[in-house]
XYZ file of C-alpha atoms in Angstrom:
555
model
C 89.760 118.579 77.600
C 89.645 122.172 76.415
C 89.914 124.812 79.126
C 88.406 128.273 78.791
C 88.833 131.120 81.234
C 87.678 134.649 81.908
C 89.220 137.058 84.400
C 91.675 135.559 86.918
C 94.473 137.997 86.096
C 97.304 138.154 88.638
C 98.392 141.775 89.134
C 100.622 143.722 91.540
C 99.287 145.811 94.389
C 99.370 149.607 94.192
C 101.753 150.630 95.556
C 103.786 147.523 94.819
C 104.378 145.170 97.749
C 105.183 141.505 98.312
C 101.475 140.752 97.811
C 99.804 140.097 94.477
C 96.126 140.359 93.615
C 94.155 137.590 91.882
C 91.131 139.097 90.168
C 87.752 137.286 90.118
C 87.014 134.957 87.247
C 85.971 131.548 85.989
C 87.626 128.484 84.519
C 85.416 126.256 82.380
C 86.804 122.762 81.919
C 83.816 121.537 79.916
C 82.809 119.318 82.817
C 82.580 121.951 85.500
C 82.940 125.633 86.307
C 85.486 126.751 88.889
C 84.796 130.260 90.094
C 86.809 132.734 92.090
C 84.020 135.026 93.178
C 86.036 137.711 94.928
C 89.423 139.380 94.628
C 92.091 137.535 96.599
C 95.353 138.981 97.905
C 98.193 136.495 98.458
C 101.606 137.018 100.000
C 104.813 136.073 98.185
C 107.779 135.294 100.391
C 110.922 137.325 99.738
C 113.717 135.482 97.992
C 116.138 136.113 100.832
C 119.796 135.189 100.902
C 122.072 132.340 101.853
C 125.281 132.579 103.863
C 128.492 130.737 102.990
C 131.318 130.658 105.529
C 134.895 129.370 105.369
C 134.764 128.503 101.691
C 138.214 127.446 100.479
C 138.930 129.376 97.286
C 141.974 129.498 95.015
C 142.348 133.043 93.724
C 141.945 133.456 89.968
C 142.748 136.495 87.875
C 143.980 140.010 88.624
C 142.106 143.269 88.978
C 143.049 146.817 89.864
C 139.582 148.220 90.594
C 136.146 146.938 91.565
C 133.860 145.881 89.995
C 136.326 143.609 88.270
C 133.940 141.646 86.022
C 133.444 137.958 85.317
C 136.597 135.851 85.149
C 135.221 132.740 83.485
C 134.926 130.608 86.604
C 132.488 127.755 86.457
C 131.938 125.470 89.448
C 130.226 127.169 92.378
C 129.124 126.744 95.970
C 130.404 123.518 97.470
C 133.486 123.753 95.253
C 134.406 126.911 97.162
C 133.929 129.494 94.446
C 131.485 132.318 95.181
C 128.091 132.438 93.571
C 127.081 135.225 91.232
C 124.795 137.843 92.758
C 126.682 138.046 96.029
C 125.063 140.444 98.493
C 127.089 143.659 98.079
C 129.283 144.336 101.091
C 129.043 140.797 102.479
C 132.376 139.441 101.214
C 135.221 138.874 103.682
C 138.522 137.413 102.523
C 141.038 135.672 104.788
C 144.152 133.592 104.438
C 143.371 129.895 104.374
C 144.282 129.559 108.068
C 142.132 132.675 108.741
C 145.019 134.314 110.578
C 145.031 137.283 108.210
C 142.119 139.286 106.805
C 142.732 140.936 103.455
C 141.520 144.384 102.445
C 139.278 145.115 99.451
C 140.817 147.442 96.822
C 144.221 146.919 98.460
C 144.739 143.161 98.327
C 141.897 142.164 96.038
C 139.079 143.481 93.877
C 135.581 142.079 93.804
C 132.375 142.050 91.797
C 129.096 141.290 93.553
C 127.134 140.771 90.320
C 129.448 138.180 88.766
C 130.590 136.778 92.113
C 134.309 137.213 91.439
C 137.392 137.944 93.521
C 140.699 138.857 91.853
C 144.056 139.550 93.403
C 145.318 143.130 93.288
C 148.789 143.126 91.696
C 150.112 145.454 94.431
C 148.416 143.546 97.262
C 149.533 140.722 99.557
C 147.613 137.872 97.891
C 149.838 135.706 95.710
C 148.804 134.221 92.369
C 146.779 131.010 92.882
C 146.894 131.438 96.656
C 144.250 129.544 98.589
C 141.943 131.711 100.673
C 139.091 131.266 103.120
C 136.098 133.429 102.202
C 132.759 134.325 103.763
C 129.888 135.886 101.838
C 126.148 135.918 101.319
C 124.392 135.215 98.031
C 121.025 136.540 96.940
C 118.469 133.848 96.172
C 115.796 133.970 93.494
C 112.731 131.806 93.013
C 109.638 131.138 90.921
C 106.302 130.661 92.660
C 103.150 129.444 90.913
C 99.800 131.076 91.691
C 97.287 128.249 91.364
C 93.469 128.122 91.259
C 92.525 124.901 92.978
C 89.582 122.676 92.084
C 87.715 123.921 95.176
C 87.913 127.557 93.997
C 90.654 128.652 96.396
C 94.022 130.193 95.550
C 97.295 128.503 96.478
C 100.913 129.656 96.107
C 103.243 126.792 95.183
C 106.823 127.782 95.946
C 109.680 126.727 93.731
C 113.226 125.826 94.725
C 115.970 128.423 95.121
C 118.818 126.231 93.929
C 119.773 123.789 91.219
C 119.593 120.026 91.826
C 123.415 119.940 91.872
C 124.848 122.265 94.543
C 127.735 123.560 92.420
C 125.467 124.969 89.725
C 124.443 128.620 89.837
C 121.468 129.596 91.971
C 119.140 129.876 88.973
C 115.725 128.261 89.490
C 113.015 126.618 87.436
C 109.272 127.167 87.980
C 107.808 124.580 90.363
C 105.897 121.537 89.096
C 102.180 121.825 89.881
C 100.272 118.548 90.060
C 96.788 119.779 90.893
C 94.836 122.889 89.977
C 95.349 125.518 87.269
C 98.456 127.714 87.105
C 97.427 131.341 86.573
C 100.881 132.940 86.797
C 104.499 132.444 87.725
C 105.934 135.041 90.094
C 109.677 135.655 89.900
C 111.303 137.162 92.956
C 114.743 137.415 94.408
C 118.125 139.170 94.240
C 117.109 141.501 97.042
C 113.731 142.504 95.632
C 111.246 143.619 98.280
C 108.148 144.155 96.130
C 106.468 142.584 93.111
C 106.103 144.664 89.946
C 104.053 143.797 86.903
C 106.174 145.482 84.247
C 105.275 148.521 82.193
C 106.888 151.910 81.730
C 105.897 155.572 81.798
C 107.305 158.407 79.665
C 107.213 162.134 80.349
C 108.940 165.315 79.186
C 110.151 167.029 82.337
C 111.425 170.108 80.545
C 111.218 171.557 77.038
C 111.583 174.831 75.172
C 108.686 177.213 75.964
C 105.496 176.547 74.014
C 107.195 173.983 71.785
C 105.538 170.795 72.948
C 101.996 169.714 73.722
C 101.151 166.812 76.031
C 100.736 164.545 73.039
C 104.061 165.546 71.460
C 106.225 162.859 72.986
C 108.374 160.161 71.434
C 106.881 156.694 71.250
C 108.178 154.206 73.817
C 108.777 150.764 72.295
C 110.137 147.408 73.372
C 109.843 145.327 76.492
C 111.801 146.157 79.649
C 113.969 143.120 80.469
C 115.797 144.153 83.652
C 114.824 143.187 87.193
C 115.637 146.596 88.708
C 113.297 149.589 88.683
C 114.977 152.425 86.771
C 114.280 155.962 85.637
C 116.031 156.891 82.394
C 116.869 160.567 81.909
C 117.314 161.462 78.243
C 118.861 164.850 77.477
C 118.350 166.009 73.885
C 120.179 169.170 72.833
C 120.345 170.998 69.525
C 123.626 170.380 67.696
C 125.818 173.455 67.545
C 126.757 173.532 63.876
C 126.378 170.254 61.973
C 123.041 170.464 60.144
C 123.226 166.723 59.429
C 123.090 165.882 63.139
C 120.539 168.447 64.372
C 120.404 166.850 67.851
C 122.794 165.255 70.326
C 121.788 162.909 73.142
C 123.095 161.580 76.429
C 121.333 159.203 78.824
C 121.577 158.523 82.550
C 119.696 155.867 84.506
C 118.889 155.433 88.180
C 118.644 152.133 90.024
C 120.908 149.311 91.151
C 124.488 149.701 89.940
C 125.345 146.089 89.159
C 128.689 144.880 90.445
C 128.978 147.547 93.141
C 127.355 148.289 96.473
C 125.926 151.535 95.111
C 122.572 152.664 93.778
C 122.441 155.374 91.135
C 120.114 158.301 91.881
C 119.288 161.620 90.264
C 122.160 163.074 92.296
C 124.880 160.721 91.010
C 123.789 159.681 87.515
C 126.418 158.059 85.322
C 125.924 159.423 81.806
C 126.495 157.790 78.444
C 128.783 159.520 76.003
C 126.937 162.282 74.178
C 126.198 161.158 70.624
C 124.062 162.286 67.676
C 120.413 161.281 67.699
C 120.325 158.364 65.193
C 119.238 159.301 61.664
C 116.132 157.101 61.956
C 115.330 158.900 65.236
C 115.062 155.577 67.098
C 117.040 155.806 70.323
C 117.825 152.710 72.455
C 117.549 153.538 76.150
C 120.965 152.783 77.621
C 122.232 152.505 81.175
C 125.926 153.315 81.502
C 127.202 150.363 83.516
C 130.062 150.159 85.988
C 131.843 148.073 83.305
C 132.490 151.160 81.140
C 130.003 150.306 78.414
C 126.296 151.098 78.059
C 123.692 148.364 78.452
C 120.327 148.101 76.726
C 117.522 146.371 78.644
C 115.129 146.373 75.699
C 113.465 149.815 75.576
C 113.627 152.361 72.756
C 112.367 155.910 72.236
C 111.145 156.602 68.714
C 111.275 160.335 67.945
C 110.353 159.959 64.257
C 106.589 160.604 64.668
C 107.391 163.961 66.283
C 109.311 165.157 63.221
C 106.123 165.267 61.166
C 105.750 168.695 62.746
C 108.633 170.626 61.184
C 108.328 173.429 63.764
C 108.648 171.103 66.730
C 111.897 171.342 68.662
C 112.897 167.898 69.981
C 115.400 169.259 72.477
C 114.633 168.934 76.162
C 114.700 166.323 78.906
C 112.633 163.152 78.712
C 112.185 160.693 81.556
C 111.140 157.064 81.314
C 110.390 155.063 84.454
C 110.576 151.313 83.835
C 109.335 148.568 86.150
C 110.454 144.918 86.204
C 108.071 142.320 84.816
C 107.948 139.784 87.645
C 104.466 138.361 86.975
C 104.377 135.924 84.052
C 100.823 135.230 82.914
C 100.181 131.508 82.386
C 96.449 131.595 81.656
C 97.049 131.389 77.906
C 98.936 128.116 78.509
C 96.117 126.324 80.331
C 95.642 124.170 77.232
C 99.381 123.670 76.847
C 102.063 125.538 74.921
C 104.640 124.212 72.486
C 108.038 125.952 72.178
C 108.510 124.417 68.721
C 105.562 126.446 67.459
C 107.717 129.558 67.978
C 110.810 128.255 66.171
C 111.054 128.775 62.396
C 112.122 125.565 60.640
C 112.873 126.568 57.067
C 114.182 124.965 53.860
C 113.703 121.397 55.188
C 113.923 119.986 51.657
C 117.626 120.882 51.638
C 118.148 117.918 53.992
C 116.592 115.293 51.707
C 119.990 113.940 50.680
C 121.010 113.319 54.260
C 117.676 111.675 55.083
C 117.901 109.344 52.111
C 121.490 108.319 52.851
C 120.700 107.691 56.529
C 117.612 105.666 55.583
C 119.603 103.595 53.073
C 121.837 102.187 55.794
C 125.056 103.733 54.460
C 127.295 105.192 57.220
C 126.873 108.929 57.790
C 128.864 111.537 59.686
C 127.448 114.641 61.357
C 129.817 117.571 61.948
C 128.895 120.073 64.657
C 130.753 123.218 63.679
C 130.882 126.323 65.857
C 131.546 127.569 69.378
C 131.078 126.502 73.005
C 127.406 125.525 72.854
C 128.154 123.079 70.050
C 131.150 121.774 71.979
C 129.674 121.445 75.481
C 125.906 121.690 75.129
C 123.439 118.868 75.571
C 121.725 119.182 72.196
C 124.398 117.621 69.890
C 124.382 114.385 71.895
C 120.578 114.441 72.034
C 120.303 114.847 68.264
C 122.767 112.041 67.524
C 121.195 109.686 70.085
C 117.743 110.073 68.574
C 119.052 109.819 65.010
C 120.625 106.489 65.942
C 117.293 105.339 67.311
C 115.510 106.499 64.147
C 118.055 104.753 61.866
C 119.209 101.683 63.850
C 120.647 100.028 60.757
C 122.938 103.010 60.032
C 126.334 103.753 61.579
C 126.193 107.433 62.584
C 129.509 109.077 63.495
C 130.159 112.599 64.733
C 132.843 115.273 64.623
C 132.659 118.123 67.142
C 134.631 120.913 65.496
C 133.849 123.670 67.951
C 135.910 126.056 70.059
C 134.679 128.116 72.990
C 134.565 131.848 72.331
C 135.060 131.512 68.574
C 133.162 133.579 65.996
C 132.312 132.781 62.412
C 135.125 135.059 61.184
C 137.547 132.629 62.859
C 135.716 129.504 61.758
C 135.953 130.480 58.100
C 139.729 129.909 58.233
C 139.334 126.430 59.704
C 136.486 125.258 57.518
C 138.369 123.634 54.641
C 141.087 122.015 56.742
C 138.998 120.861 59.701
C 135.394 120.464 58.508
C 135.667 119.382 54.886
C 138.534 117.095 55.858
C 136.234 114.810 57.891
C 133.869 114.431 54.881
C 130.620 115.091 56.761
C 127.223 114.136 55.380
C 125.586 116.875 57.451
C 126.946 120.099 58.962
C 125.168 121.723 61.916
C 126.603 125.237 62.333
C 126.290 127.266 65.553
C 128.130 130.584 65.936
C 125.178 132.801 66.765
C 125.926 134.088 70.280
C 129.592 134.927 69.762
C 128.860 136.617 66.444
C 126.296 138.851 68.116
C 128.636 139.827 70.953
C 131.449 140.498 68.465
C 129.138 143.181 67.105
C 130.148 143.544 63.453
C 127.298 142.206 61.284
C 129.104 143.126 58.055
C 132.170 141.066 58.981
C 129.936 138.217 60.153
C 128.040 138.280 56.871
C 131.274 138.142 54.855
C 132.478 135.161 56.870
C 129.104 133.431 56.633
C 128.968 133.856 52.869
C 132.452 132.400 52.523
C 131.526 129.331 54.590
C 128.104 128.830 52.984
C 129.555 129.110 49.485
C 132.092 126.409 50.358
C 129.352 124.194 51.794
C 127.240 124.777 48.705
C 130.151 123.946 46.385
C 130.823 120.741 48.324
C 127.155 119.731 48.107
C 126.881 119.018 51.846
C 123.508 119.466 53.589
C 123.715 122.095 56.308
C 121.573 123.384 59.190
C 122.255 126.977 60.246
C 121.181 127.679 63.825
C 120.233 130.577 65.995
C 119.992 129.517 69.606
C 119.843 131.234 72.988
C 120.516 134.874 73.782
C 122.903 136.278 76.392
C 123.088 138.527 79.422
C 123.266 142.098 78.055
C 125.357 143.112 81.072
C 128.184 140.897 79.787
C 128.625 142.664 76.449
C 127.834 146.086 75.078
C 126.566 144.273 71.964
C 124.377 141.806 73.846
C 120.992 143.528 73.686
C 117.886 141.705 72.519
C 117.690 144.056 69.520
C 121.190 142.949 68.464
C 120.195 139.301 68.776
C 117.066 139.883 66.682
C 119.155 141.579 63.985
C 121.566 138.637 63.737
C 118.697 136.138 63.907
C 117.214 137.736 60.801
C 120.659 137.911 59.139
C 121.218 134.176 59.625
C 117.683 133.490 58.473
C 118.057 135.481 55.270
C 121.439 133.899 54.458
C 120.036 130.402 54.966
C 117.205 131.220 52.560
C 119.559 132.782 50.000
C 121.887 129.778 49.952
C 119.082 127.237 50.226
C 120.320 125.872 53.559
C 118.088 124.556 56.337
C 117.398 127.026 59.154
C 116.444 126.410 62.789
C 115.726 129.732 64.486
C 115.605 128.826 68.186
C 116.267 132.430 69.230
C 112.673 133.173 68.261
C 111.672 130.935 71.185
C 114.312 132.270 73.585
C 113.137 135.842 72.959
C 109.608 134.831 74.005
C 110.457 132.978 77.222
C 108.227 135.358 79.174
C 105.255 133.785 77.385
C 106.372 130.464 78.875
C 106.476 131.883 82.390
C 110.212 132.521 82.661
C 112.732 135.341 83.028
C 115.364 134.861 80.346
C 118.428 135.247 82.591
C 117.453 132.202 84.646
C 117.655 130.128 81.445
C 121.411 130.748 81.277
C 122.177 127.981 83.751
C 125.872 127.468 83.181
C 127.272 130.935 83.754
C 124.432 133.502 83.616
C 126.198 134.743 80.486
C 125.393 132.534 77.502
C 125.234 128.824 78.442
C 121.706 127.397 78.915
C 122.892 124.071 80.333
C 124.539 123.192 83.615
C 128.298 122.998 83.922
C 128.150 119.997 86.249
C 124.865 118.506 85.045
C 124.215 119.144 81.357
C 120.577 118.179 81.895
C 120.088 121.181 84.184
C 117.918 123.501 82.120
C 115.340 122.776 79.406
C 116.510 125.043 76.575
C 118.970 122.617 74.985
C 116.301 119.926 74.884
C 113.999 122.304 73.009
C 116.775 123.147 70.541
C 117.523 119.452 70.043
C 113.852 118.689 69.382
C 113.704 121.509 66.819
C 116.715 120.107 64.944
C 115.224 116.617 65.007
C 111.895 117.936 63.763
C 113.426 119.557 60.693
C 115.457 116.386 60.045
C 112.291 114.287 60.244
C 110.431 116.514 57.793
C 109.421 114.627 54.661
């Protein structure tokens, strides 16, 4: 059955509220027409919050000032540890017997975004002391806006928690068993209205008579944050260096993650003033409370303005960006395949492995890389299905992977630890840590060293890019950085004739599949797309595993 549609867009109200508007339209199933004749307004329930009292918690880590950042904790909720996205100001910390209440910034530091508590070295909390804590956590949720067979609109609410209570409170869209899903609505983390994305640029001041209404930089990219922000970009003429010409600093309003504050025009936190990049393409950065700037995907391109040599670029520019909380699902009414977004390249490089596996001779697969290769679901999925495909063949594995490692470290272990096990196939995964390390030249040198050794040994290899990360965790974690490394890995795989599975191309388009990318990071809301208690929690690893199997099956 092929489904066609017209109209039926789901859009925010103006001004934005907790209602959304479903515009009139028709779905044609081939057998019947389903019509929504009039505009319908439907209410979306706020995400709300959940209270946790008397949670027994063993203190971990030290901090001298809030926000104190993530401290690597894993299990949550019923295990006593606080959830990420605590409601700012809700945390209360007591001794285990609750006879003593401790004081923030004196006895401990906290971070509402990462959900962490650390002992203050000058405070009264001892290392590894057990505490009793109370707090509230923001909830978030996906709802599906559904056109029913009878022509009415229904909102199907999703869950606000994982199936296992110790996983993070990161949801999945709800299953819909009847009707046609028009959109997923994402709400939560204290949001009180539904936005539909988009951004607006203006020049609020400029030198007299130097700029017309059409003389503005071009705004590019897709805004990936869930907080409304106004970016203030100050461009000033450089004092003496003719090479620089202009210097720039940026401030941003909106929620100040990790704190109980909100940044306004009166208390902007500015980035360090730097030269306008030579290509005149300026990432819009928000200076975080973690002392590094964060990119949420937008960029101002000043290069078209320089075609007018007399135009002075100096002045103040403002960009107001709105969260994209409405994920259009109409284009998926006939289904959507994540594998169609993932480049699978140089499959012929794997012919030797296929032939050996098919011959019945024993084979060994080495998974070489960092934490996702060590603890993710996809290596076991790939091996399980290979064993089913080649039941007559003994397939062994070696997991040679260390959490937090980058390719520059792996290059020194390759000969001793990888070649030593004599693998018949190497699956290499260092993508996320390489990106967050932030030195593409060093990564390329390390990659070339490893790939040359693999090539010399004649071992088939699959080079992976996989999921992205939370840009708030690393100053190098922007989507533009991930795209750059994705293309670097891709070009190196082509140059050395290695197989390439580019799963980041799918991760970067999760909005087309009705999802906000941060909710895909199930394990820690940093970089792990699988549950820490239940590895099956989250679909990304299964997609990655299917992509690897598809390139291995290629004839």
